[in-house]
mmCIF file of C-alpha atoms and ligand atoms in Angstrom:
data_model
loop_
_atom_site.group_PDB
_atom_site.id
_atom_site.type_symbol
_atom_site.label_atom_id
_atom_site.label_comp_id
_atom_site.label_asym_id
_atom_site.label_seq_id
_atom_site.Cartn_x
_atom_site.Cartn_y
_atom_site.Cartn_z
ATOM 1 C CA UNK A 1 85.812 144.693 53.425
ATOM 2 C CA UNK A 2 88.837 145.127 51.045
ATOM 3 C CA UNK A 3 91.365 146.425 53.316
ATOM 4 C CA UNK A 4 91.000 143.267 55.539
ATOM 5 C CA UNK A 5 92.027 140.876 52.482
ATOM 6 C CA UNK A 6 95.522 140.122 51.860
ATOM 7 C CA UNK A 7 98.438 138.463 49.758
ATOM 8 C CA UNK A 8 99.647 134.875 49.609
ATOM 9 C CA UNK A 9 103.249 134.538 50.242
ATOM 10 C CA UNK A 10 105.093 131.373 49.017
ATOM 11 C CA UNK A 11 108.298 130.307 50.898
ATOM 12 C CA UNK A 12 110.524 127.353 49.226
ATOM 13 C CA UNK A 13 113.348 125.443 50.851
ATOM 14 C CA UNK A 14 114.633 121.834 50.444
ATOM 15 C CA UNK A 15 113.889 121.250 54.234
ATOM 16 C CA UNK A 16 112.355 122.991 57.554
ATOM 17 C CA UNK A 17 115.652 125.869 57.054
ATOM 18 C CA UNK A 18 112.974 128.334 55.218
ATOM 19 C CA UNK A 19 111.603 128.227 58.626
ATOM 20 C CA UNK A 20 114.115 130.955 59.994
ATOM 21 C CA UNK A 21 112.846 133.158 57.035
ATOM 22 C CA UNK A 22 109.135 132.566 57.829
ATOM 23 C CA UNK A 23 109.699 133.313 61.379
ATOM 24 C CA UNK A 24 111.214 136.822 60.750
ATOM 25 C CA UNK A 25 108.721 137.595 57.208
ATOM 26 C CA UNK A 26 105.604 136.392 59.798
ATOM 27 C CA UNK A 27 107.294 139.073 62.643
ATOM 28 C CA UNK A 28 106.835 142.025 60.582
ATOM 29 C CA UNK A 29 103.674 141.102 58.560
ATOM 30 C CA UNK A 30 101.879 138.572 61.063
ATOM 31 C CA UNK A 31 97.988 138.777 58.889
ATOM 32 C CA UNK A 32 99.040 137.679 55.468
ATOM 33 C CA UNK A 33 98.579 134.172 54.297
ATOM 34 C CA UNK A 34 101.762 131.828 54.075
ATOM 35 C CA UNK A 35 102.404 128.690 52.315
ATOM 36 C CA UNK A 36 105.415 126.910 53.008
ATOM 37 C CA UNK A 37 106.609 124.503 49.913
ATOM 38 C CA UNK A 38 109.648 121.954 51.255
ATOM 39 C CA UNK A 39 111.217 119.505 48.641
ATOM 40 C CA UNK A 40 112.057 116.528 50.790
ATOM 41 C CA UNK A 41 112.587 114.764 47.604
ATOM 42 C CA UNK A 42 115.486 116.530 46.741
ATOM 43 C CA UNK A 43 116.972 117.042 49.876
ATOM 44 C CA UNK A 44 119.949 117.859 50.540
ATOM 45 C CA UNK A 45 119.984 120.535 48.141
ATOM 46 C CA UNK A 46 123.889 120.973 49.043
ATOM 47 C CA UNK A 47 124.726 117.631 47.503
ATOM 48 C CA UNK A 48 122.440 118.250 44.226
ATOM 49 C CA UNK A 49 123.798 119.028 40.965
ATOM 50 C CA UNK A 50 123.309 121.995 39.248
ATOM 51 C CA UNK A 51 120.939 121.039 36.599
ATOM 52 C CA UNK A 52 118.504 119.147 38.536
ATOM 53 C CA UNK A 53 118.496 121.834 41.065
ATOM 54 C CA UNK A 54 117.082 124.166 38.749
ATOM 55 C CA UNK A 55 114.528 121.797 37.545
ATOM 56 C CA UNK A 56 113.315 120.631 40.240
ATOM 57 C CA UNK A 57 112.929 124.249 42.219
ATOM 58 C CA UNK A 58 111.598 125.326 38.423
ATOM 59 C CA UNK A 59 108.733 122.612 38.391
ATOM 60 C CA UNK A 60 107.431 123.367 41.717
ATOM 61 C CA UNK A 61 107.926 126.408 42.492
ATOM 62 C CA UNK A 62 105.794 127.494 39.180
ATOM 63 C CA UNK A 63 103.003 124.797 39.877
ATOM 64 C CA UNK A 64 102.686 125.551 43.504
ATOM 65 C CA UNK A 65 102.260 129.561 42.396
ATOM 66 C CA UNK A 66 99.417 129.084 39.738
ATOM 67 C CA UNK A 67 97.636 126.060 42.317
ATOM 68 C CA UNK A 68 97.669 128.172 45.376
ATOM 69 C CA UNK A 69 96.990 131.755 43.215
ATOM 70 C CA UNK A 70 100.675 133.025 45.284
ATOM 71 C CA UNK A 71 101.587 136.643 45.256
ATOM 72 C CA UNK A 72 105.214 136.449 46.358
ATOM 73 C CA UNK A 73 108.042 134.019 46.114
ATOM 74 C CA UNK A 74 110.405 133.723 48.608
ATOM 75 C CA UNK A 75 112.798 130.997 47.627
ATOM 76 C CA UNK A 76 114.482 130.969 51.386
ATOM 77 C CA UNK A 77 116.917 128.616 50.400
ATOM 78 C CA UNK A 78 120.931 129.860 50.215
ATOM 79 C CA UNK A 79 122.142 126.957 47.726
ATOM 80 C CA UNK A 80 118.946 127.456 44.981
ATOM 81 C CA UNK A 81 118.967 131.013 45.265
ATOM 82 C CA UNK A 82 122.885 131.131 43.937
ATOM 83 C CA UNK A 83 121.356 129.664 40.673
ATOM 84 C CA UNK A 84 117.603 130.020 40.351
ATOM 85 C CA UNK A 85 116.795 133.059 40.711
ATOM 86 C CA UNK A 86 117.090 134.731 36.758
ATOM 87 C CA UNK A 87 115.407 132.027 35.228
ATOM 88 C CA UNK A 88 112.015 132.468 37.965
ATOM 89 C CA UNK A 89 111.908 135.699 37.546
ATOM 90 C CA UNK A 90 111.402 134.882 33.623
ATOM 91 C CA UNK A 91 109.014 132.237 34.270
ATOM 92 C CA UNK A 92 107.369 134.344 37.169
ATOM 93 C CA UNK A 93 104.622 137.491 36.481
ATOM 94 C CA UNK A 94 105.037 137.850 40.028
ATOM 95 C CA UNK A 95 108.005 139.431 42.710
ATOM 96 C CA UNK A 96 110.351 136.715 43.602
ATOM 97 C CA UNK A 97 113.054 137.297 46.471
ATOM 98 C CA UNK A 98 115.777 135.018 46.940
ATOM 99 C CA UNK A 99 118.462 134.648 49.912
ATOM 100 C CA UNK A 100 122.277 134.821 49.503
ATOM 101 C CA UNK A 101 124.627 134.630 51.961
ATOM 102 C CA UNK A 102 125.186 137.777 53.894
ATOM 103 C CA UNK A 103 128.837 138.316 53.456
ATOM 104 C CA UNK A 104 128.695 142.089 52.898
ATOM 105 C CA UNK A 105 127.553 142.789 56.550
ATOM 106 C CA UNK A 106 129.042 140.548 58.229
ATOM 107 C CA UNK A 107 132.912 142.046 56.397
ATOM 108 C CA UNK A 108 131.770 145.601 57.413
ATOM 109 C CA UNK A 109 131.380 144.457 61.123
ATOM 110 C CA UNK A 110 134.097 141.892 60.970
ATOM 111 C CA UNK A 111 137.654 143.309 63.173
ATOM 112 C CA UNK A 112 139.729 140.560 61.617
ATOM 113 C CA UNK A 113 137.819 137.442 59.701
ATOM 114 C CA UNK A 114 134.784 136.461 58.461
ATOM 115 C CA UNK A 115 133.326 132.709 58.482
ATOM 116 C CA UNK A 116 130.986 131.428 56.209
ATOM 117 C CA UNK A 117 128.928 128.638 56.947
ATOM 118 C CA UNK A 118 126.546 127.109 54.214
ATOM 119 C CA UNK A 119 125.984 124.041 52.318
ATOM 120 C CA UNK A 120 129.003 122.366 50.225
ATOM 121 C CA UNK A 121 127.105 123.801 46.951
ATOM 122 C CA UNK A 122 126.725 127.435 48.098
ATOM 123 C CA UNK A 123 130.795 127.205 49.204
ATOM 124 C CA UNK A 124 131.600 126.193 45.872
ATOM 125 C CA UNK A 125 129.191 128.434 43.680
ATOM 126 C CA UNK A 126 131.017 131.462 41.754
ATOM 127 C CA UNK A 127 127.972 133.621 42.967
ATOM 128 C CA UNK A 128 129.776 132.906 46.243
ATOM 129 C CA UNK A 129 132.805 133.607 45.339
ATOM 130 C CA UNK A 130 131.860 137.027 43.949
ATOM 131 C CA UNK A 131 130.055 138.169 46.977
ATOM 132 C CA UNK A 132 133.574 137.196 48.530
ATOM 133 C CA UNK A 133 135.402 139.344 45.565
ATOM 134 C CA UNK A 134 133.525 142.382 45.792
ATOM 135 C CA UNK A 135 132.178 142.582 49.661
ATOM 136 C CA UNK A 136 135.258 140.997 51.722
ATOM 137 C CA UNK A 137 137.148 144.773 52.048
ATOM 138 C CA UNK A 138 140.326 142.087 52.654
ATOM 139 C CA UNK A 139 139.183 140.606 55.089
ATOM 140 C CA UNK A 140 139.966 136.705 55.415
ATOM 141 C CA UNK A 141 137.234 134.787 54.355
ATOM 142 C CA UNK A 142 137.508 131.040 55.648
ATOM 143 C CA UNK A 143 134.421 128.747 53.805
ATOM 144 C CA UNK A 144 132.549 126.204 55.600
ATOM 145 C CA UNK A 145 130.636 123.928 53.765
ATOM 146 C CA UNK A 146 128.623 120.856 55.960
ATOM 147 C CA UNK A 147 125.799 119.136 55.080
ATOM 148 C CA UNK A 148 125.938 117.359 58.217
ATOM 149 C CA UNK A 149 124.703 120.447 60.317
ATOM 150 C CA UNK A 150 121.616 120.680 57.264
ATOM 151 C CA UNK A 151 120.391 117.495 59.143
ATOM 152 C CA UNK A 152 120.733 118.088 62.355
ATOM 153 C CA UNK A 153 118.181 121.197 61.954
ATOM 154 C CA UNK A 154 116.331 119.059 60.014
ATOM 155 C CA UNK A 155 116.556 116.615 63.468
ATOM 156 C CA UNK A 156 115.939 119.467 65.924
ATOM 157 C CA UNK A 157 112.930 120.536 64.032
ATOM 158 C CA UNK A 158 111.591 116.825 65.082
ATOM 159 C CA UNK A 159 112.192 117.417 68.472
ATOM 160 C CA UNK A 160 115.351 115.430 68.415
ATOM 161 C CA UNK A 161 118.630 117.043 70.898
ATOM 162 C CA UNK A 162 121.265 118.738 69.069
ATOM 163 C CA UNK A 163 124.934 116.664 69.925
ATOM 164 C CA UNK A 164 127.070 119.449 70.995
ATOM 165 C CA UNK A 165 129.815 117.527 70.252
ATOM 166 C CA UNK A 166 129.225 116.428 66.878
ATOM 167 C CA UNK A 167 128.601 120.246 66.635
ATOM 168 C CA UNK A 168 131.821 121.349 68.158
ATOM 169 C CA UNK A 169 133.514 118.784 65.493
ATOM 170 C CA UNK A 170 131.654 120.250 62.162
ATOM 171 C CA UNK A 171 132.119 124.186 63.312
ATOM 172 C CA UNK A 172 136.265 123.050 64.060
ATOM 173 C CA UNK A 173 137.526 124.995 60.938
ATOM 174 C CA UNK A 174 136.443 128.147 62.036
ATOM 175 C CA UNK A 175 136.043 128.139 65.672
ATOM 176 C CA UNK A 176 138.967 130.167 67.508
ATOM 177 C CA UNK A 177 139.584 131.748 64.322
ATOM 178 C CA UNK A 178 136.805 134.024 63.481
ATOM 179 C CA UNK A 179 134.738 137.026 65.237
ATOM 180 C CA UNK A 180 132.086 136.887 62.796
ATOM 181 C CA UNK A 181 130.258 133.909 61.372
ATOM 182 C CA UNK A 182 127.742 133.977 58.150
ATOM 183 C CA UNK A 183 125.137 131.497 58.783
ATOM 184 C CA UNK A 184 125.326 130.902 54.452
ATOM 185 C CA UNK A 185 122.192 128.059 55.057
ATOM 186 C CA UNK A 186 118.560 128.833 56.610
ATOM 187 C CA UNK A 187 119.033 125.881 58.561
ATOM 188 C CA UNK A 188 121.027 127.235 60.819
ATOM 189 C CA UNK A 189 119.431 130.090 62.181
ATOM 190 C CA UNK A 190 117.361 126.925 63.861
ATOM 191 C CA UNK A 191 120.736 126.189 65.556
ATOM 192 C CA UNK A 192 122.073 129.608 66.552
ATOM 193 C CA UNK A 193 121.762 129.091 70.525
ATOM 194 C CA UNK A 194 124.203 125.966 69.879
ATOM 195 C CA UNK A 195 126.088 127.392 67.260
ATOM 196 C CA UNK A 196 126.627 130.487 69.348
ATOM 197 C CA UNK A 197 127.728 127.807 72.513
ATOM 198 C CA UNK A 198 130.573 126.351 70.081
ATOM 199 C CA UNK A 199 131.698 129.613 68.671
ATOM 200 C CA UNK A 200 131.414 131.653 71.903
ATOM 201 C CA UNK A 201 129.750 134.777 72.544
ATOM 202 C CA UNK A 202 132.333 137.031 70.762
ATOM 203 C CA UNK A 203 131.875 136.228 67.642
ATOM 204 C CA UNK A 204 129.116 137.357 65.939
ATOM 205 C CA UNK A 205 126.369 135.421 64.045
ATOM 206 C CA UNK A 206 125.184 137.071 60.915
ATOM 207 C CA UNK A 207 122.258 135.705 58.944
ATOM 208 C CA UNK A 208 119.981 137.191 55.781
ATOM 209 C CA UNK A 209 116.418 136.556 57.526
ATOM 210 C CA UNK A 210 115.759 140.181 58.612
ATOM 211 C CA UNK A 211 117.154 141.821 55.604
ATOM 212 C CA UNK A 212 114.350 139.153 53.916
ATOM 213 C CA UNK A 213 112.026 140.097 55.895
ATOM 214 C CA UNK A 214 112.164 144.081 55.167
ATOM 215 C CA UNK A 215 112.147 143.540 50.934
ATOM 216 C CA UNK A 216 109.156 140.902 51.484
ATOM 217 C CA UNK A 217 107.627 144.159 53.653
ATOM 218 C CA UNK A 218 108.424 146.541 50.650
ATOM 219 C CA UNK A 219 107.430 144.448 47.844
ATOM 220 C CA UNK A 220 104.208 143.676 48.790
ATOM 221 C CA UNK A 221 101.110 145.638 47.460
ATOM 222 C CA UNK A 222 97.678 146.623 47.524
ATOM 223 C CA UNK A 223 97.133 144.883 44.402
ATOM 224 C CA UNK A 224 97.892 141.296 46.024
ATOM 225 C CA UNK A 225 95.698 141.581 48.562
ATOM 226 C CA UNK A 226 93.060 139.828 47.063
ATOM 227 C CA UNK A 227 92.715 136.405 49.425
ATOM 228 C CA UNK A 228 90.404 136.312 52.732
ATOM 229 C CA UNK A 229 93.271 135.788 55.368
ATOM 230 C CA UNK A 230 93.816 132.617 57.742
ATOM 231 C CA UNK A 231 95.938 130.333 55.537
ATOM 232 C CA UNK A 232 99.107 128.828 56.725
ATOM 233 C CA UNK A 233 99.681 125.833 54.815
ATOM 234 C CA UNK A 234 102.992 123.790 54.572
ATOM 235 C CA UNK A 235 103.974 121.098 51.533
ATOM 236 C CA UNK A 236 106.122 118.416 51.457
ATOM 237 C CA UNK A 237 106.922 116.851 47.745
ATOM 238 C CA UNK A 238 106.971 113.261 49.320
ATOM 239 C CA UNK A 239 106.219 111.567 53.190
ATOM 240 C CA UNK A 240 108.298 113.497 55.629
ATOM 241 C CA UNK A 241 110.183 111.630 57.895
ATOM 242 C CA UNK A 242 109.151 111.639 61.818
ATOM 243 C CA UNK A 243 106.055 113.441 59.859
ATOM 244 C CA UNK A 244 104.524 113.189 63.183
ATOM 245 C CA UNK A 245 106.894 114.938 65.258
ATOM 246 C CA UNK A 246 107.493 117.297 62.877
ATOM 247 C CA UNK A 247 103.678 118.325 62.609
ATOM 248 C CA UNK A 248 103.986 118.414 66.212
ATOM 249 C CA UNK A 249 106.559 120.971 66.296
ATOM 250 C CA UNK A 250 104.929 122.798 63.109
ATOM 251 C CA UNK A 251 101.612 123.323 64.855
ATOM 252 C CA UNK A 252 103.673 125.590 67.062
ATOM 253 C CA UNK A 253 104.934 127.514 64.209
ATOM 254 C CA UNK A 254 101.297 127.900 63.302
ATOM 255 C CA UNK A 255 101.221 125.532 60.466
ATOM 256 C CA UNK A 256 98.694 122.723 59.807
ATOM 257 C CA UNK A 257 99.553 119.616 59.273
ATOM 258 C CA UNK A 258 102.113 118.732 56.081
ATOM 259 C CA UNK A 259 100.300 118.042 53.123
ATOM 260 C CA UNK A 260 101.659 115.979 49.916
ATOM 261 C CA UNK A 261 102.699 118.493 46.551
ATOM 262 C CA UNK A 262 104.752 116.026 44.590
ATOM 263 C CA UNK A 263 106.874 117.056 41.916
ATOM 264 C CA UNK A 264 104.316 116.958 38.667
ATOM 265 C CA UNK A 265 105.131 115.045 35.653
ATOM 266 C CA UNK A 266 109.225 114.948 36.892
ATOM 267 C CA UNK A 267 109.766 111.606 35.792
ATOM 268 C CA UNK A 268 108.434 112.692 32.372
ATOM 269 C CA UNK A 269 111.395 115.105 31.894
HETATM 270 N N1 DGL B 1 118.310 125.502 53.543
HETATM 271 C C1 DGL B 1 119.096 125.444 52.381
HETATM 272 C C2 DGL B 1 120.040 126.622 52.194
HETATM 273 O O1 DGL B 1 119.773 127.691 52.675
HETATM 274 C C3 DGL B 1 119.607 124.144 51.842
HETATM 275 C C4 DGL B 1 119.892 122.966 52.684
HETATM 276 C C5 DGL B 1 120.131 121.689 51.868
HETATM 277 O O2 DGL B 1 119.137 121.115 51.415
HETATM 278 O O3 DGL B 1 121.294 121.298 51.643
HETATM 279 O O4 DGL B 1 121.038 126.522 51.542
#
């Protein structure tokens, strides 16, 4: 029966952090088919240059869409949509949605100050900045860029216990001093119980996954669904590590086990 076929969505991060984006895209449309593309390999994306960023997000994110016949892109990373975004959308025949940090809402609710918390690249980007420029409404806008909370999601998603006071340390610049937070990374959404601890419950924790989650909704149409439903896949683009714990914790995401989608002819660049 037609109606009971459906689209294949593609969700890209460097890491588990597209997680938080699956998790609210899977909410509103639990039937379709997801495959989840990480690239280990270039993890942290935070600490990766510019150029190599876009390559690398380039080369798989186009192989992995004509191999697995995808519908929809969601690149549900902070730091490679800042920069990748125009040139997919060349490459791409088919709707790509990226995630930015939410700065507008979280300045419209903000009393006083806004924090943003992302990777070091996102902080520095002038996409970033211009979000800042044109959304902040004057409010103070204090950046927090930490690659070392990237990992510890990466950790928790292992089944590893989050240090609360390594946390407390990282989130220093910004705790007592704002009463909203912009979680700028889809990483953290995996920590926002701890976060939330650190910060206290007054401020409040702003992230982009819902927002996500409604264009994905919108987008998608009765032309892509075309697969027979049932598919939740995840790639890696090398060996994982704790690959067992993390399949552990997947299979409760309702993911099979992490499959291998290296990088194809990279080194050949
Ligand atoms: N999850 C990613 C983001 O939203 C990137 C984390 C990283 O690899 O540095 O920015």
């Amino acid at each position: 029966m037609v109606s009971s076929l459906v689209p294949n969505i593609l969700l890209f991060d460097s890491g588990v952090g597209g997680l938080s984006v699956y998790r609210e895209i899977h909410r509103l449309l639990p039937n379709h088919n997801y495959f989840y593309l990480f690239d280990n390999e270039g993890y942290p994306y935070g600490e990766l240059s510019q150029q190599e960023l876009l390559s690398r997000v380039e080369t798989l994110v186009t192989s992995i869409v004509t191999e697995m016949d995808i519908d929809l892109v969601v690149i549900a990373c902070n730091t490679a949509s800042t920069i990748v975004l125009p040139t997919l959308r060349k490459k791409l025949s088919i709707p790509v949605v990226g995630v930015v940090p939410a700065i507008k809402p979280a300045c419209n609710l903000a009393r006083k100050s806004v924090g943003l918390i992302a990777t070091p690249a996102t902080i520095r980007r002038p996409y970033t900045h211009e979000l800042i420029r044109d959304f902040s409404c004057n409010k103070e806008v204090y950046l927090l860029g930490s690659t070392e909370l990237v990992d510890i999601a990466e950790h928790k998603l292992r089944g590893d216990s989050v240090d609360m006071e390594q946390l407390s340390h990282i989130l220093q610049p910004v705790r007592g001093r704002v009463d909203v937070a912009v979680l700028g990374c889809t990483h953290f959404p995996l920590l926002r119980g701890e976060i939330q601890q650190v910060l206290g419950n007054e401020v409040v924790l702003v992230d982009s996954g819902k927002a996500i989650a409604k264009r994905v909704e919108s987008l998608v149409s009765p032309l892509m669904c075309r697969h027979i439903p049932g598919k939740h896949r995840i790639f890696s683009s090398t060996f994982p590590f704790k690959e067992k714990a993390l399949n552990q914790i997947l299979s409760g995401w309702g993911f099979n086990r992490v499959e291998r989608f290296p990088i194809p002819d990279f080194s050949d660049r």
